[in-house]
Structures are given as C-alpha cells and as structure tokens.
Coordinates of C-alpha atoms in Angstrom, one line a residue:
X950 CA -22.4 68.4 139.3
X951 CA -24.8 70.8 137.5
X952 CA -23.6 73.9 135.0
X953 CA -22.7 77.1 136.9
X954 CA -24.0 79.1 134.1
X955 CA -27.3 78.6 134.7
X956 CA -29.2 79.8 138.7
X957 CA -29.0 82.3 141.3
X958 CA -26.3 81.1 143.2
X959 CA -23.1 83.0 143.9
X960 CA -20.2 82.1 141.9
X961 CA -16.8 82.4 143.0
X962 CA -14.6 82.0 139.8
X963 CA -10.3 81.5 140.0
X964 CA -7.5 81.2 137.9
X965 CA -6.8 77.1 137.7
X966 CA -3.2 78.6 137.2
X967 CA -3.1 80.6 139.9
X968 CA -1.0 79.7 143.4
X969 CA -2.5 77.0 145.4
X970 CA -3.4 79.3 148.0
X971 CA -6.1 81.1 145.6
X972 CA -7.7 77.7 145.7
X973 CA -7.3 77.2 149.3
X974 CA -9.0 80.7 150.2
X975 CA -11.8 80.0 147.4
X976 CA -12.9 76.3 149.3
X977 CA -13.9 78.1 152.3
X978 CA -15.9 80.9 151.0
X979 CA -18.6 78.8 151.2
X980 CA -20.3 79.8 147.5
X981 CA -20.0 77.9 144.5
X982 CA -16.6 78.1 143.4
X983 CA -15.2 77.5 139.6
X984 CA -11.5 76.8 138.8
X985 CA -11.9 78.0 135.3
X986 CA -9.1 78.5 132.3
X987 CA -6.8 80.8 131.3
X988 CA -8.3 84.3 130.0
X989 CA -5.8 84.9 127.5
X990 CA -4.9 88.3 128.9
X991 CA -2.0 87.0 131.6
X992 CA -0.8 90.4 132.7
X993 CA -4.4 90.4 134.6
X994 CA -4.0 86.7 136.2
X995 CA -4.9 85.6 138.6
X996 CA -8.1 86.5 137.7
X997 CA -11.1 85.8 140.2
X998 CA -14.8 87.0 139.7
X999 CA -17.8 86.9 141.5
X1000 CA -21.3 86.6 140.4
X1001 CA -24.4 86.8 141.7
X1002 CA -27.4 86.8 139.2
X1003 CA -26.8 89.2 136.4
X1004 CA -23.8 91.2 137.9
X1005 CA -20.3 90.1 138.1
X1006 CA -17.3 91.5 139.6
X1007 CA -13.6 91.3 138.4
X1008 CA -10.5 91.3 140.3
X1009 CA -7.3 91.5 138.4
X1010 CA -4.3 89.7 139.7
X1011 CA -6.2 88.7 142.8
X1012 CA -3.9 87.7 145.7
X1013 CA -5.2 85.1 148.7
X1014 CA -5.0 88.1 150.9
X1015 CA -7.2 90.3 148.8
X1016 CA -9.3 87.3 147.9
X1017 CA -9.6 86.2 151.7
X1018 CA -10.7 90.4 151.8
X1019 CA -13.7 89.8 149.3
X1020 CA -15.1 86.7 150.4
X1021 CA -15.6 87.6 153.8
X1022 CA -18.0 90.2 152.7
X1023 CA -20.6 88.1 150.0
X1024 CA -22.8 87.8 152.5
X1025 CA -23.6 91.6 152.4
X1026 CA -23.6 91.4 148.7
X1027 CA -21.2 91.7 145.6
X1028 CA -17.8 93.3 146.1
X1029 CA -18.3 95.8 143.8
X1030 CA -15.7 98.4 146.1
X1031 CA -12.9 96.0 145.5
X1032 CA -13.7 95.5 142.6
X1033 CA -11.4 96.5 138.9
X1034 CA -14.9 96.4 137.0
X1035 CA -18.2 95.4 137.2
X1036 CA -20.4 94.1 134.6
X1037 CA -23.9 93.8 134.0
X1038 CA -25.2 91.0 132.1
X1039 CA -27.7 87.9 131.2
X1040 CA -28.2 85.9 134.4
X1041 CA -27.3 82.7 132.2
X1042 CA -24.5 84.3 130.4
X1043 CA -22.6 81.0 128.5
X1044 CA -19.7 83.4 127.4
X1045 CA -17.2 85.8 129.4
X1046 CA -19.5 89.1 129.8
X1047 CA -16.8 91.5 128.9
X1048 CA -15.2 93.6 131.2
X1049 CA -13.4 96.9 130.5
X1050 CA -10.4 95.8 131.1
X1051 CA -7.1 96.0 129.1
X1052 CA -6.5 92.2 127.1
X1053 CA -9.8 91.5 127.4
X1054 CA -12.2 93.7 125.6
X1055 CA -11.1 93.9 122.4
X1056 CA -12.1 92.1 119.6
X1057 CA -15.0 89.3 119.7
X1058 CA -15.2 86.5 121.8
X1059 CA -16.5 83.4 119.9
X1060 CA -14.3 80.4 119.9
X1061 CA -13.0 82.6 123.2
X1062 CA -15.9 82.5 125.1
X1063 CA -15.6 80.4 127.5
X1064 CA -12.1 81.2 128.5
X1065 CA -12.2 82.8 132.0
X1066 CA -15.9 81.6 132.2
X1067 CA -16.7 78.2 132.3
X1068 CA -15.0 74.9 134.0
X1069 CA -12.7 73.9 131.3
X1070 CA -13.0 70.1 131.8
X1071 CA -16.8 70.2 132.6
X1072 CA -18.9 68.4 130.4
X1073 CA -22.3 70.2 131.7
X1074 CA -20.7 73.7 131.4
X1075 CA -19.6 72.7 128.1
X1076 CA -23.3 71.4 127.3
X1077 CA -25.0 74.3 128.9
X1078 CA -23.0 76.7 126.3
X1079 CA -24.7 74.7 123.4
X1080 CA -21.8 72.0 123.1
X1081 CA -21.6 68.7 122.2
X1082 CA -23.6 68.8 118.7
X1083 CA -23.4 65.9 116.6
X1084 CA -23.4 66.8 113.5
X1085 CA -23.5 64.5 110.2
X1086 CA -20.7 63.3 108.2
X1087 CA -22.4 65.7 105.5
X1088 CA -23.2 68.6 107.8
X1089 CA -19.0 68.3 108.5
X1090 CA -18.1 68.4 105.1
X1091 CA -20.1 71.0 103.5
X1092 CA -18.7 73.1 106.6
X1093 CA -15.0 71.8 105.3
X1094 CA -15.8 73.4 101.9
X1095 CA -15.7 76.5 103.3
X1096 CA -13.3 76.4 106.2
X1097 CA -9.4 77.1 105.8
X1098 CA -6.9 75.9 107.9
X1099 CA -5.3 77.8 110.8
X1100 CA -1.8 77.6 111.3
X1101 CA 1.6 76.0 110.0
X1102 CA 1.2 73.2 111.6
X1103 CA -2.4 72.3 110.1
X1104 CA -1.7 70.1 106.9
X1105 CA -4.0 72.6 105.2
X1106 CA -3.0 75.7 106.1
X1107 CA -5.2 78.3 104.2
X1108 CA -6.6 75.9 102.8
X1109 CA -10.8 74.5 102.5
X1110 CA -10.6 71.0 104.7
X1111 CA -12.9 69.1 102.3
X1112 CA -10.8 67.5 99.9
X1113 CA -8.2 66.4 102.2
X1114 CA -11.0 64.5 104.1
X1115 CA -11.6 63.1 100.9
X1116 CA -8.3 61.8 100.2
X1117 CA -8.5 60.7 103.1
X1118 CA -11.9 59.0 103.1
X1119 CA -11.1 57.1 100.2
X1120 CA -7.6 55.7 100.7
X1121 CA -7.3 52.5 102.3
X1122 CA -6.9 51.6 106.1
X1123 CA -8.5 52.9 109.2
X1124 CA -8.3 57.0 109.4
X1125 CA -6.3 59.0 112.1
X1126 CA -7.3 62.4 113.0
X1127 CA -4.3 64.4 114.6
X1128 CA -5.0 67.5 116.7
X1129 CA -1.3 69.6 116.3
X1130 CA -1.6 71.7 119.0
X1131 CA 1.8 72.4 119.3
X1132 CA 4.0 75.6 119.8
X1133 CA 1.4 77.9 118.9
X1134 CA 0.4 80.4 122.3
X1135 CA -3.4 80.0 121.1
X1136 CA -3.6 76.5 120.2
X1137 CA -2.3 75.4 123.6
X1138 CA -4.7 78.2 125.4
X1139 CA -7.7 76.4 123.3
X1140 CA -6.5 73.0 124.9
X1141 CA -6.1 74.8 128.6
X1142 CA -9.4 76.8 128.6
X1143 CA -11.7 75.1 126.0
X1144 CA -10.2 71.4 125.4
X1145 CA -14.1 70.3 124.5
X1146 CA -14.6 72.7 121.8
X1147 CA -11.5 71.3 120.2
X1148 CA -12.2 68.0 120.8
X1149 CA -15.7 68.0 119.6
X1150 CA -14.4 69.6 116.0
X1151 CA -12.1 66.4 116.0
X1152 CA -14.7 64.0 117.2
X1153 CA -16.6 66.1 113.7
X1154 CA -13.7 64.7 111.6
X1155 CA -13.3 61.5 112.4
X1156 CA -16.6 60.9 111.6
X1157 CA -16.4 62.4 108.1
X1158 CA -12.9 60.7 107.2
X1159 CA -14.1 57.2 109.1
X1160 CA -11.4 57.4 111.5
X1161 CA -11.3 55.3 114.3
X1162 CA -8.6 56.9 116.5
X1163 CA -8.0 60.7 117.6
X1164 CA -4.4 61.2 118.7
X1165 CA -3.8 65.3 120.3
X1166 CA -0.3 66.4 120.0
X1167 CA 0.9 68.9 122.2
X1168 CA 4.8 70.3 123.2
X1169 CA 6.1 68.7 126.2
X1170 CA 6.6 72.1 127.5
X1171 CA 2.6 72.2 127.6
X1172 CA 1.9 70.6 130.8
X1173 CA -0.8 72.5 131.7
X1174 CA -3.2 72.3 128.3
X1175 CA -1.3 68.4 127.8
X1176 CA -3.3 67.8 131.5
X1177 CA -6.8 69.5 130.6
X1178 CA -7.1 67.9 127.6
X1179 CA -6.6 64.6 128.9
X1180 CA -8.9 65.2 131.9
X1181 CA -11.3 66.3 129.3
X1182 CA -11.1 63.6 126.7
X1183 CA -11.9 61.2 130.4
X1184 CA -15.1 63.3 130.9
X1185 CA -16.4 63.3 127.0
X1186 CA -19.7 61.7 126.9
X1187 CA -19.7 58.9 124.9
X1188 CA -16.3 59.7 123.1
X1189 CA -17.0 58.2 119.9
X1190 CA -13.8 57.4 119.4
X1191 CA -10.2 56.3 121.1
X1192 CA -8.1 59.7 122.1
X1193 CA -4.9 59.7 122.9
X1194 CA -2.6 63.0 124.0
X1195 CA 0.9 62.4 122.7
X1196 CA 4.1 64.9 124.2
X1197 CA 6.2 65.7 121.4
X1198 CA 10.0 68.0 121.7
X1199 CA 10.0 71.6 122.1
X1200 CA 11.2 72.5 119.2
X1201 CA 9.9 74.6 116.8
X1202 CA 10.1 72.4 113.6
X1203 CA 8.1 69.7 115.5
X1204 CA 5.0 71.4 114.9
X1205 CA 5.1 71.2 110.9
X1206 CA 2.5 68.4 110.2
X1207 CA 4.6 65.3 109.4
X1208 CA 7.5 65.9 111.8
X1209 CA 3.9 65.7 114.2
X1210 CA 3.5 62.5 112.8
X1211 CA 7.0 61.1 113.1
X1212 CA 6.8 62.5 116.3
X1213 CA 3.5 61.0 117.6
X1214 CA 5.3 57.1 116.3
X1215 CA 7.8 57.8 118.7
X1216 CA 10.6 59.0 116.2
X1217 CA 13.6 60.6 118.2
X1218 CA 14.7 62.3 114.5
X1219 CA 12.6 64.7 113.3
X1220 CA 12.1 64.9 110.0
X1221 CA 9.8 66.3 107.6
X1222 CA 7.9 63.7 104.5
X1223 CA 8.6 63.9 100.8
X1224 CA 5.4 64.6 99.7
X1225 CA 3.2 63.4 98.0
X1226 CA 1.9 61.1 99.0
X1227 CA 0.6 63.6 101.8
X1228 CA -0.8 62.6 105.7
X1229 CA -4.1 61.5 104.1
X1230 CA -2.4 58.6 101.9
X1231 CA 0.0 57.9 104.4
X1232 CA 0.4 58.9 108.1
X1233 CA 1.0 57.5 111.4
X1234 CA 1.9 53.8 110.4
X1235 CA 1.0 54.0 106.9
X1236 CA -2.4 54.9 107.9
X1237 CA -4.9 57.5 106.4
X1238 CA -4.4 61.2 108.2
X1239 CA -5.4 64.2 108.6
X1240 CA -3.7 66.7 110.7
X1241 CA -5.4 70.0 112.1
X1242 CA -4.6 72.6 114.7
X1243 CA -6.4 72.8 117.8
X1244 CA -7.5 76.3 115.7
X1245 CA -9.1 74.4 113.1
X1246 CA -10.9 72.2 114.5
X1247 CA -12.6 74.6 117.5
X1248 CA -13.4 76.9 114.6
X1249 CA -14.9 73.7 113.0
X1250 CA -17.0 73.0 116.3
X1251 CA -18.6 76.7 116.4
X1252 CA -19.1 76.4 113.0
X1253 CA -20.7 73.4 112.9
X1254 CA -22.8 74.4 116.1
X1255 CA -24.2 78.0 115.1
X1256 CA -23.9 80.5 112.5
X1257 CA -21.3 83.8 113.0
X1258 CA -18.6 85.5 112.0
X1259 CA -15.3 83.4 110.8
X1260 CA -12.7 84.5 113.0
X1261 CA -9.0 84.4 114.1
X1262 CA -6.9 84.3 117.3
X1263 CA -4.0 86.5 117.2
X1264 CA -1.6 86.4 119.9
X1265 CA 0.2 89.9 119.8
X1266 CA 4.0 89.8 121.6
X1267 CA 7.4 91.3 121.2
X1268 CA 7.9 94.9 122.5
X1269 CA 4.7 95.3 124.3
X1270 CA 4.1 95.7 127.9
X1271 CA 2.3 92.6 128.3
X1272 CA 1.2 90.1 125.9
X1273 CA -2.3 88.9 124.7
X1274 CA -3.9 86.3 122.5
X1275 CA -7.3 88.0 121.5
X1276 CA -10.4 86.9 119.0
X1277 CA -10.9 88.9 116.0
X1278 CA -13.6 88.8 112.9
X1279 CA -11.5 88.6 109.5
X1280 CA -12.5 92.0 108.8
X1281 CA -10.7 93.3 111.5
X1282 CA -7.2 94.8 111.7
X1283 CA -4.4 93.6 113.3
X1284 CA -4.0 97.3 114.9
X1285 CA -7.4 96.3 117.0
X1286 CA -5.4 93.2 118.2
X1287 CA -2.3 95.6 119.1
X1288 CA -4.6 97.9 120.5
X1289 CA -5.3 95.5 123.7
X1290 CA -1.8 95.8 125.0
X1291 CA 1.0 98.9 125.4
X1292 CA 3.4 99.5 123.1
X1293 CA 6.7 99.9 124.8
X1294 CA 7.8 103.1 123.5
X1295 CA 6.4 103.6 119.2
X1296 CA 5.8 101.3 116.9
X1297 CA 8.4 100.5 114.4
X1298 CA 7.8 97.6 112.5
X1299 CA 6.1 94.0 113.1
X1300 CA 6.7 90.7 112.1
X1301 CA 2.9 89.3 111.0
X1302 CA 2.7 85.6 110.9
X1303 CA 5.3 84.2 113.8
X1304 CA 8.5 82.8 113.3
X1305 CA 9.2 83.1 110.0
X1306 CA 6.2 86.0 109.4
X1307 CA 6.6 89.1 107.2
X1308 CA 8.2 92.6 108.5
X1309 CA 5.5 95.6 107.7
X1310 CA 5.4 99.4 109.1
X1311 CA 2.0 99.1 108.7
X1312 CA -0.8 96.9 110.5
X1313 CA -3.6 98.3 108.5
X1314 CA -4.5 95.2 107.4
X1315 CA -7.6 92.6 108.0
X1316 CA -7.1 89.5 109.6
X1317 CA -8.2 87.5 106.6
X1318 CA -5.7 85.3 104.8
X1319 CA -6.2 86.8 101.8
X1320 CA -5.4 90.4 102.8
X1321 CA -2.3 88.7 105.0
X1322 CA -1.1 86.9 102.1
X1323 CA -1.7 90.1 99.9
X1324 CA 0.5 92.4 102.1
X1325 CA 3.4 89.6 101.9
X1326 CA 2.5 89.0 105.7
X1327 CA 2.3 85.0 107.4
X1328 CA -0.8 84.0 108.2
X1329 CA -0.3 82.1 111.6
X1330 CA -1.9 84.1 114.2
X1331 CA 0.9 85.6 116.1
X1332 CA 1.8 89.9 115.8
X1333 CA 5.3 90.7 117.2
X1334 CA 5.9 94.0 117.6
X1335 CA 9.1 96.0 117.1
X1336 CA 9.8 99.3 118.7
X1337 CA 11.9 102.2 117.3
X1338 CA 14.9 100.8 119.3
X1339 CA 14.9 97.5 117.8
X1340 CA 17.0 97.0 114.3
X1341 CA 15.1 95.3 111.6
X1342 CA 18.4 94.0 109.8
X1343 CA 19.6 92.5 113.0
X1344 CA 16.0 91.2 113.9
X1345 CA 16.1 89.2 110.3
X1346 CA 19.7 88.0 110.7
X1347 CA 18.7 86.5 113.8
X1348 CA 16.1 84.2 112.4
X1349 CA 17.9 84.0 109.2
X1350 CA 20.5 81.9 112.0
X1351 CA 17.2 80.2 113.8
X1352 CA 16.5 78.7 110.9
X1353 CA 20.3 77.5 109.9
X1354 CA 20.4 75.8 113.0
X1355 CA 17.0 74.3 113.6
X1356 CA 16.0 73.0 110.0
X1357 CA 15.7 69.2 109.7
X1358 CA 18.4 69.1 107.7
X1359 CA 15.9 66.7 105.3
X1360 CA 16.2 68.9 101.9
X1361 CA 19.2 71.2 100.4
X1362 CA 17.4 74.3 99.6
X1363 CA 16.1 74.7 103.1
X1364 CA 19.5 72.9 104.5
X1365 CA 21.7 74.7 102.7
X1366 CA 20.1 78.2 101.9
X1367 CA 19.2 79.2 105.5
X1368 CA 22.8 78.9 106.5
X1369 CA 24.0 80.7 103.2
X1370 CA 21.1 83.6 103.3
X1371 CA 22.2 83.9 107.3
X1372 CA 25.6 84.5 105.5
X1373 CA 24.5 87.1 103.2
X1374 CA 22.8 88.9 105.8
X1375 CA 26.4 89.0 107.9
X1376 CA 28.1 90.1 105.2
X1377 CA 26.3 93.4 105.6
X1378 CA 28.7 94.0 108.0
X1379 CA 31.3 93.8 106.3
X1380 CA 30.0 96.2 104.0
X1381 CA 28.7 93.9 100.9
X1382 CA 25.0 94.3 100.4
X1383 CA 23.4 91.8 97.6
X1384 CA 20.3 92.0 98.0
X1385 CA 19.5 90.0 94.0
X1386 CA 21.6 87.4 95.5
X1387 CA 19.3 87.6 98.5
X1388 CA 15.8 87.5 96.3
X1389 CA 17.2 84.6 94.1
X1390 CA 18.1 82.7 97.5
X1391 CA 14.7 83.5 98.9
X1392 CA 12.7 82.0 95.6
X1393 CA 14.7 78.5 95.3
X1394 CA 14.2 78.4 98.9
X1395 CA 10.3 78.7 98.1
X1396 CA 10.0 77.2 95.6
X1397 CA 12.0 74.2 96.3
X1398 CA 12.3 73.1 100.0
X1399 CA 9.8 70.6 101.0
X1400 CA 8.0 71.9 103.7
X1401 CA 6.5 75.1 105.0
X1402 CA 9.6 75.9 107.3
X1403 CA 12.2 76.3 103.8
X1404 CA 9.5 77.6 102.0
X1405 CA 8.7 80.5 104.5
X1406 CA 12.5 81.0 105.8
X1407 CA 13.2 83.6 103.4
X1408 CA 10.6 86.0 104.4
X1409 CA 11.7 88.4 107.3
X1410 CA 14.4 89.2 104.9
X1411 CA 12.1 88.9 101.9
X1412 CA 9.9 91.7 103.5
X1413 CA 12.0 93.6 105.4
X1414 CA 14.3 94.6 102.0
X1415 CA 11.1 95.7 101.2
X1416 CA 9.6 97.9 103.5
X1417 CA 12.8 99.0 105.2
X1418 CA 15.7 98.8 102.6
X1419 CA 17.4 102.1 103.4
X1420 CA 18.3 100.4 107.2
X1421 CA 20.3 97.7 104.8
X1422 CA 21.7 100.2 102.9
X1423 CA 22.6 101.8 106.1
X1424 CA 24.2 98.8 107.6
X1425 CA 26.6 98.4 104.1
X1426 CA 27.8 102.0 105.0
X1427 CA 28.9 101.0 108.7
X1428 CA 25.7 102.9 110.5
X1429 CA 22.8 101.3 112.4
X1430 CA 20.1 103.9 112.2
X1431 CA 18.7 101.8 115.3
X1432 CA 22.2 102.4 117.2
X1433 CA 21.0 98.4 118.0
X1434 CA 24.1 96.7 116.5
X1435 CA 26.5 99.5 116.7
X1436 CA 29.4 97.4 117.7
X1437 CA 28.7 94.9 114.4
X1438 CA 29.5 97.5 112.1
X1439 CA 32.2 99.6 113.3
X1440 CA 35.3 98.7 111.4

C-alpha cells in the first residue's frame, strides 16, 4: 500500500472509532478509503472527509445513512452541498488542512497533525509526512538539553531530558525506555491517532541511553490506543529495538513513574519508590530507566525531525458543552484552548493542571511551564472548567477525599495529611475555618511526601484559599454563595 497523501485520487476518510456500519458503507464507495484516528474534537465524530486533489470536504458526526448519501454522488464531483465545511489546500497536504469547525481550529497543529488525516498504523503515511528520521545519539541529546518533560507521569516532569539519559547511560546494565502513556486524555489520543510519532521519539532514546528494550504502558481502560500501538510497533520498519505494550490498573496513582514500573513487573501493589536512587539507577528489574510520556517523546520526534514552535496539548473538560484536547504554542493562553469549546453557562473558576491542578479565575496565562508554575497552576495539560453554579470549597473537598482514599499509602505525609486536610476542609461545615492549619498541612505535604501525587495534593486547596477565600469564609458562616452544598451547611 502507497501513502494517501500524495495523488489525485479521491479519498474517502472515517472515524476508526466510529460504528461498524461507517466502515461498511465506506468499502463500497469504490474510492480510496482511510480509517484514520481520532481528531481530538469528539463532539464532531464520526468524522468522514472527502478529498479530491486540493479540496476536501468535512462531515461532522457522519451517519451510514448520510454517508451512503454522499458517496453515491462522487462521481459528479465533491459533496460540497452536504458538506459542514470545505477546505482549500495543498494537493499533498501531510497535516489536517483545518476546517472551521468548533474543536478543531484553534490553536496549531504540530504534533496534531496527523490526527484525522493520515492512517494511524501506516508506515508510508507516516513516512510521506517526513517520519521515521534517524537521528544520532548526539542529535537526541542536544535536543534533550532543551526539552522538558510533559506530564506527571514523565520521570522529568518540567524538566530538560539530558541528564537523566545520562544517568542513565552511565549506570550499569542494559537500558529500558518506558513510554507512560497512561491516564492522560492526550497521551492515549497520541497512541490512537499518531502511535509512530511516539514511538519514533522512543526508538530516539533508546538509542541515546543504549537501551535494548522499549516497554509502552498504557491504562487497561485504553483498548483502543493499547491496540494501535501495538499494530504499529508490528509495522515499524526495522524497529531497532524489542517493544512491548504493557496494560496497567485504571487508577489514577498508576501513572506516577515508578508505580509504572512496579506495574509493568507485574506488581498487583502499587506503590511508589524511595528515591534516590531514581528509574535511571534502578527500574524495571534493577535495570537502567527512563520513563517518558507518550507527550515527551512525540514532541521529541518533531523536534528532532524539523524546527518549530515548542508546544503543548491541552485537553479542556469540566463544565463545557463538549470536551477537546487541542495543540497550542507556549505563548499561547489557555483562554485560546477554552475558546474551542462552550462554556456551559459563565466561567467561574478552573482547575489548571488536572487532578490535583491549581484553582484560578483567571486563564490569562501562557501555556509555558514557567508562567503555569508562576500563577501557582499544574502543568499537566488538562483545563477543567467550573461554572458559576459549581462551589469551589466543595470542588477542593472532593479531591482533598480522592486523594485520602487513592494514595499508596507508601509515605505518612501524603498517607496521613490527605485524609487530615480532607478533614479540615469538612470541618468548614461545622463552622471552624483554619486556614494556617491548612497552609502548614499543605507545605509538609510538599515538602515531605515522596512522590508527585503528596507533593501536589495540597493544591486545589492551596489555590483556591487564594483566589477565592471569601466562599471559605462564607462556608464557616453556614452560606454557600454557590447554593451548591446548601444542605452541608445548614445547622
């Protein structure tokens, strides 16, 4: 089979998610048809377009019926009547020509582009968009100087790659590179719609760290990206090394990097490493690691491939019509990401940085890690949005609780202060606000627990004292000014 993205042909592209019968009706249109990934914008799927030189139509949650509709007329020529937008473009586009449509055209599309576009599990697709550049052990690390890592489940999260890799380089035993591609909405839409970017960024490492063994981790509740990846890591020309895909529990603690690793040995306990030593001392089986997100290491592969723009995914959610993961530069705000779905009703607060991210009124703020870090905000890709109904002390309660029940259990101050700053937070109710007792929690808690999940528990609270402290002053007096938790605080 040849690339699509290249010819005159007609080209009859599907949602591989969509219902069987999309893919039925799509067989017998007799055109070239492409089962391509997930576009990142599912209120729009199943998405089908059709292209025909340097014009393509879209068709926004295409049905068999509708798509039986449009493929009985290509022989008279594009549908462009049916048709929610139409796009001009570069006869050999490699990347999703951008349609004016809502989830798809904002931001950039970089590490994005082929989601929507090309064959996800296609080597010549992949090769036609400029993939599958080997670069040198040297050309890797001088871009590893630079790059940070995306994600708390990357083993250096904001930080460059390089001096892991050389840790890990120079520690005894053969090296294990460890894509962590789990729980995160983008990293397993990178595995679904672009597996080849990600593993050519890990196929990068392994050469700079001499590893001789690639191991992808992904949720178990990940079928779909868990099956793509797999089928792509079968189709890899000359794989330079031995890739395994490893299933691990869908919880959210299993993604922190060495709960990944007891994971990927086939440890039914999760819990996380003392450290140090870190991963690249000793991993999986005493072995030399490194552990990066499927983010990282597709960032790594563009980077390594052609100059641009560094750039993030952000996966906006919460009270929003519909969400969206979308590409943005680090200059831009995470308003622009917000901007590619509906609020449902206005815009109260949001919780930057996912789980355990900070609460801010504001989201004029850059996506860079710096500015993120700066404004007290997480740094993991995800915006949840909050709308005026919603009640902030009630929100940070409930994942003061998450995080009381879900910790390892592995160190006291994240063991024992989630469950007592869950405590503090009830005791609002009962009309006792302390919020020193509340700080001083938060900084043992950060300062002390041994992994990211302790060391970021604290900060819904941490942030939302901040920003919206009257609502907990409120909440002391009996009133919810959300009307949210009005039952909690009547006597």
């Amino acid at each position: 089979m040849t690339s699509i993205l290249s010819g005159d042909e007609t080209v009859l592209r599907y949602s591989a998610t969509g219902p069987p019968e999309l893919s039925e009706v799509a067989a017998d249109a007799g055109v070239t048809v492409a089962a391509v990934g997930p576009s990142g914008a599912p209120a729009i799927e199943p998405l089908v377009s059709v292209t025909q030189g340097g014009q393509t139509t879209f068709h926004t949650r295409c049905s068999a019926d509708e798509l039986r509709e449009l493929t009985a007329g290509l022989d008279d020529g594009l549908p462009t009547d049916l048709a929610d937008a139409v796009v001009d473009h570069d006869p050999s586009a490699t990347s999703l020509p951008v349609p004016d449509l809502a989830g798809l055209d904002a931001g950039t599309r970089r590490v994005t582009g082929g989601w929507g576009w090309r064959r996800p599990t296609d080597p010549d697709d992949h090769e036609a968009a400029g993939g599958f550049v080997t670069a040198t052990a040297e050309e890797t690390e001088r871009a590893g100087e630079s790059l940070r890592g995306r994600g708390w489940g990357d083993w250096c999260q904001d930080e460059p790659l390089a001096d892991t890799w050389e840790t890990a380089r120079h520690t005894d035993g053969e090296a294990t590179v460890v894509v962590n591609a789990h729980g995160t909405t983008a990293d397993a839409l990178l595995l679904a719609s672009s597996p080849f970017d990600v593993l050519e960024g890990a196929c990068a490492t392994a050469r700079t760290v001499d590893a001789d063994r690639v191991v992808v981790y992904v949720s178990e509740a990940d079928e779909d990206a868990a099956a793509s990846v797999r089928e792509a890591a079968d189709a890899y020309p000359d794989l330079p090394v031995a890739a395994d895909v490893v299933t691990g529990p869908s919880v959210y603690r299993a993604a922190e990097p060495t709960m990944a690793i007891e994971a990927v040995e086939g440890n039914h306990r999760l819990e996380a490493r003392l450290r140090p030593p870190g991963p690249a001392e000793v991993g999986i089986d005493g072995r030399p690691t490194v552990v990066h997100t499927a983010r990282t290491l597709a960032q790594l592969a563009h980077t390594l491939r052609q100059d641009g723009p560094t750039t993030r995914l952000v996966t906006v959610t919460g009270d929003v019509a519909d969400p969206v993961t979308v590409e943005l530069t680090e200059g831009d705000s995470l308003a622009s990401a917000v901007d590619a779905t509906t609020v449902e009703g206005s815009l109260k607060a949001a919780c930057v940085g996912g789980r355990f991210g900070g609460l801010t009124a504001s989201l004029d703020v850059t996506a860079d890690p710096a500015s993120l870090i700066d404004a007290g905000l997480g740094t993991e890709g995800v915006v949840e949005v909050l709308s005026e109904s919603r009640c902030v002390v009630e929100f940070v309660g409930r994942r003061a609780q998450f995080a009381a029940d879900e910790n390892c259990g592995r160190c006291v101050p994240c063991r024992e202060g989630t469950t007592q700053l869950a405590e503090l937070l009830r005791d609002l109710y009962d009309g006792r606000y302390d919020r020193d007792g509340i700080e001083e929690l938060d900084r043992v808690m950060r300062t002390s627990s041994i992994c990211t999940f302790g060391v970021d528990a604290g900060r819904p609270a941490r942030t939302a004292m901040a920003a919206f402290e009257s609502e907990f002053e409120a909440h002391a007096d009996g009133r919810c000014p959300a009307g949210a938790c009005t039952a909690e605080v009547t006597p």
